Amino acid sequence: MKSVIPVFLVFALVLFSCQKQTQSITSDYTQFVDPLIGSGYHGHVFVGASVPFGAVQLGPNNETQGWDWCSGYHYSDSILVGFSHTRLSGTGIGDLGDILFMPVTENYKFDESVPYNWKSTYSHKNEKVSPGYYSVHIDKYNIDARLTATERAGFHQYTYNNDENAAVIVDLKYGTGWDKIVKGEIENVNGNVIRGYRYSTGWAKDQKIYFYTEFSKTITLFEILRPDSVLGNITALISFEGNGKLLAKTGISSTSMEGARLNLNSEINHWDFEATRQQAVIKWNDELSKIKITTNNAADKKIFYTALYHTMIAPSLFNDSNGDYKGADQKIYKYPGYQTYTTFSLWDTYRAEHPLFTLIQTERVNDFVNTMLAIYDQQGKLPVWHLHANETDCMVGYHSIPVIADAYLKGIRGFDAEKAFEAMKASAMNDFRGVDFVKSQGYIPADSQNESVARAMEYAIDDWCIAAMATALGKTEDAAYFSKRAKYYENYFDPQTRFMRGEMADGSWRSPFNPIASQHNADDYCEGNAWQYLWLVPQNPEGLIELLGGEESFTTKLDSLFSISSEQIKGASSDISGLIGQYAHGNEPSHHTTYMYAFAGQQWKTASLVREICKTMYTDKNDGLCGNEDCGQMSAWYVLSSMGIYPVNPAAGIYVFGSPLFDKTEIALPKGKTFSIVAENNSAENMYIQSAELNGKPYTKSFITHKDILAGGTLKFVMGNQPNTAFGAALEDRPKSMVY
C-alpha cells in the first residue's frame, strides 16, 4: 500500500537521516566487521544481511554439499541458487533456509530434471558484505543483487542489466542441510503482491513459516512451475515488464500470512532501500559501540568486531511486531509483555555468550529468560536446544539453568525468580536422558546409553547453578541436595588412569580404554575424548585439583594436555578441531580449560595459552575460525578473552584473568557506567601480567567479580615479556568456586 508523507515530515526525516549519517561516519564500527570471517573451513557462519538478533537473516544460498554448508553458504563455493530469509549461524546441523528468491530473466526455461536449474555462478570479486548488507553480481543473468533487512523483513534490490524483461523465481522446496518441505503454497494476491507459507521438517521437526511479499512493479505473469498434489504450489516464476531496478520486500512470521503482512508494513512501509540499509547500520553500530577497543593492530580490530557481530546473530526474534508468537506447543500466543526469541544453542552458548550478554545486553537477558520460562510452561521443561517452536533435545545437559541462574545472581530481575527456580528444579528432576540414573544412583551407567560421562558432567555443572540460586533464595534443602549432585563428576574419575571414564552398571570401568578415542555420538563423551572431558569441572576446580592429587599433580597433567600429540583416531568427531596437544579449541567443552591454571596459582600459564589461541585460532581470513561458530560461542570466547577476562564458571559471577590483547577496552554498562581495562606496556611479547590496579589501588587477585565490573572504573594491568609467577599465586588471590 502506498503511503503519503507530508512535506514537513519528509524534511524532518531527511534532517534526522543526515544527523544519523554523520554519527555513523564518525563512529562506524561496522567498517571493522567482515562477515566472511568463518565462512570457510568449519566456521559455518551466516553470510548476508540482518540486524542484531533479528528474525530475518537474508543471504546467498549454495546447494548443500555436506557438513560445511550448514549455514547454506560456504566460501569455497561459487554457485548461487538464490537468497533465503532464515539461517542458522555456525551450527553443526543444517536447517531453515526458508523462502528462496532468485532473480532471472524472461528467457529462463524451467527444467525439473536439473536441481535448481536457475542457478548461476558468481565471484567473490563481485561480492560485498557488511553488517546489514549483502550484494553480488549474478553471472548467468547479468543481474546485480543487493540485500538488506529489518527485524522481521527482508529487502531485495535487483538491477537487470540486459534487455530482457525481469523475472523472479520464488522457491519453497529449497531448505538448508537436512530441512525438507512437507507442505507449501505461493499465491498471487493482487497486482504486485504474493504470499504463502512453508511447512518443513528437519532438525526442527514441525516448522511453519509464513511470508508476504510486495514488488515495486506490477506482476505481468505468475506461473506455478512445480505444482504438487501433496506438497502444494511450491515454486513460482513471476515476471515483470521492463528491466532496470526491481525491488522486493518480504515480511515473515511464525503465526500467519496476516502476521507477515503486518510485520512488513510496520517495518518497511516505503521503497527506500538505502534508508533501510542505513537503519540497519545504525542498529549494528548501537550494539557494536558497547565495547570500544584501542589497538594499532588492524587485523585484531577486525577480528574483535567481527566476533562481537557474530555474537548477535542468535538468539533471534520469534514474535510478530505486535508481540504474537508461536509457542512450543504450536499454539499462537498474544504479546506476553516481552520480546520472544528462538535459536537457543545452549550447550554452546551458556559458557561465554550468555555471560557476555549480562554485561552488554541486560534487557535482552530478561527477554531470553522469560522466553525460556514460557517454553517451560508449554513443553514441561526448560529448553535444551530450541529452534522455531521445536525442542530438538540436541546435545547434553539442561543448560537453560546456568543462563537463568547467572542472570538472577547478577541482579537481573525482569522475571519471576520463584517460577524460574521451579522450572530449573523440574527440568533437573525430569526422568529423561539419564537423569533418572543420576537421581537413583549418582551416575549414568555407560551400558545404559551413549555419552554417559558427558551427560552427567554437564548435569553436574547445571546442578551447581541450581544450588547457587537455591542458596540465594533461602532454599536450604534444595541447595544441599543439588550441591551434592554437583559433585557427582567424582563418580567418573578413575584413579588408576586419572581420567573420567564410563562406568558400567556393575561398577566396572568400560574397557578397552583409550583417552584419545572419540566416536561421534557412540561412546562415553560428546564431541570429545577423555583428555578433553577430564577438565569439565568449571563449578569446582578445587575439587578436581584434589582428585588429581594436588596442585603439582594437577598442573603437570594440565601441562600434558597441551604438550602431547594431537593425534586423533579414525572416526573421531569432526568437531574436535583447533588442537594444541589434545586441547580442542574448536569445540566448547574445552573453552574454559586454559583458565584452570589460575585455580592452582599459575595464572601466567593461562596468559601464555590464551594469547596463543587468540593469535592462531582466530584470523581475519575466511577460514579464520578453527571450528563451528555455534551461534556465537566461539566468538564470545574471543570477545571476552581478548579483553583479558573469562567466566570459567558461567554462573559464579567471577571472570578469571588471561592476557588482554588491546591497549584499552571500554565496556558500556547499564546506568551509564563504563568499565575500562588498560594494558600498559602491551605488545606481542609482553603477554604476562606483572601487576594490576583496580581504580588506582593495587590489585593482587587473578580474577575480578561481576559486581566490581558493574560498579564501573578502571582495571589496569602492567604487562611484561616474562612471567610474574607470584601474580595470583597466593591462595587468597586465586579464583574460587563462589556462591553469591
Coordinates of N, CA, C and O in Angstrom, one line a residue, residues 441-449 452-453 488-493 500-510 524-525:
Q441 N 21.2 -43.4 41.6 CA 22.5 -44.0 42.0 C 23.7 -43.1 41.8 O 24.8 -43.5 42.0
G442 N 23.5 -41.9 41.3 CA 24.6 -40.9 41.3 C 25.5 -41.0 40.1 O 26.4 -40.2 40.0
Y443 N 25.2 -41.9 39.2 CA 25.9 -41.9 37.9 C 25.1 -42.6 36.8 O 24.1 -43.3 37.1
I444 N 25.4 -42.3 35.6 CA 24.7 -42.9 34.5 C 25.5 -44.1 33.9 O 26.6 -43.9 33.5
P445 N 25.0 -45.3 34.0 CA 25.7 -46.4 33.5 C 26.1 -46.3 32.0 O 25.2 -46.0 31.2
A446 N 27.3 -46.5 31.7 CA 27.7 -46.4 30.3 C 27.0 -47.4 29.4 O 27.0 -47.2 28.2
D447 N 26.6 -48.5 30.0 CA 25.9 -49.5 29.2 C 24.4 -49.3 29.1 O 23.6 -50.1 28.6
S448 N 23.9 -48.1 29.7 CA 22.5 -47.8 29.6 C 22.3 -46.8 28.4 O 21.2 -46.8 27.8
Q449 N 23.2 -46.0 28.1 CA 23.1 -45.0 27.0 C 24.4 -44.4 26.6 O 25.4 -44.5 27.4
S452 N 27.4 -41.1 28.3 CA 27.1 -41.1 29.7 C 28.0 -40.1 30.5 O 27.5 -39.4 31.4
V453 N 29.3 -40.1 30.3 CA 30.2 -39.2 31.0 C 29.9 -37.8 30.7 O 29.8 -36.9 31.6
Y488 N 28.9 -35.1 41.6 CA 28.8 -36.4 41.0 C 29.8 -36.7 39.9 O 30.0 -37.8 39.5
Y489 N 30.5 -35.6 39.4 CA 31.5 -35.8 38.5 C 32.6 -36.7 39.1 O 33.3 -37.5 38.3
E490 N 32.7 -36.7 40.4 CA 33.7 -37.6 41.1 C 33.5 -39.0 40.8 O 34.5 -39.8 40.8
N491 N 32.3 -39.4 40.5 CA 31.9 -40.8 40.3 C 32.5 -41.4 39.0 O 32.5 -42.6 38.8
Y492 N 33.0 -40.5 38.1 CA 33.5 -41.0 36.9 C 35.1 -40.9 36.8 O 35.7 -41.3 35.8
F493 N 35.7 -40.5 37.9 CA 37.1 -40.4 38.0 C 37.7 -41.8 38.3 O 37.5 -42.4 39.4
M500 N 38.3 -39.2 33.5 CA 36.9 -39.5 33.6 C 36.5 -40.6 32.7 O 36.7 -40.5 31.4
R501 N 35.9 -41.7 33.2 CA 35.6 -42.8 32.3 C 34.2 -43.3 32.5 O 33.5 -43.0 33.5
G502 N 33.7 -44.0 31.5 CA 32.4 -44.6 31.5 C 32.4 -45.7 32.5 O 33.2 -46.7 32.5
E503 N 31.4 -45.7 33.4 CA 31.2 -46.7 34.4 C 30.0 -47.6 34.1 O 28.9 -47.0 33.9
M504 N 30.2 -48.9 34.1 CA 29.1 -49.8 33.7 C 28.2 -50.0 34.9 O 28.4 -49.6 36.0
A505 N 27.0 -50.6 34.6 CA 26.0 -50.8 35.6 C 26.5 -51.7 36.8 O 26.1 -51.5 37.9
D506 N 27.5 -52.6 36.5 CA 28.0 -53.4 37.6 C 29.2 -52.7 38.3 O 29.8 -53.4 39.2
G507 N 29.5 -51.5 38.0 CA 30.5 -50.8 38.7 C 31.9 -50.8 38.1 O 32.8 -50.1 38.6
S508 N 32.0 -51.6 37.1 CA 33.3 -51.7 36.4 C 33.5 -50.6 35.4 O 32.5 -50.0 35.0
W509 N 34.8 -50.3 35.0 CA 35.0 -49.3 34.0 C 34.9 -49.9 32.6 O 35.2 -51.1 32.4
R510 N 34.3 -49.1 31.7 CA 34.2 -49.6 30.3 C 35.7 -49.9 29.8 O 36.6 -49.0 29.9
D524 N 31.4 -42.6 25.4 CA 31.0 -42.0 26.7 C 31.1 -40.5 26.7 O 30.7 -39.9 27.7
Y525 N 31.6 -39.9 25.6 CA 31.8 -38.5 25.5 C 31.0 -37.9 24.4 O 30.5 -38.6 23.5

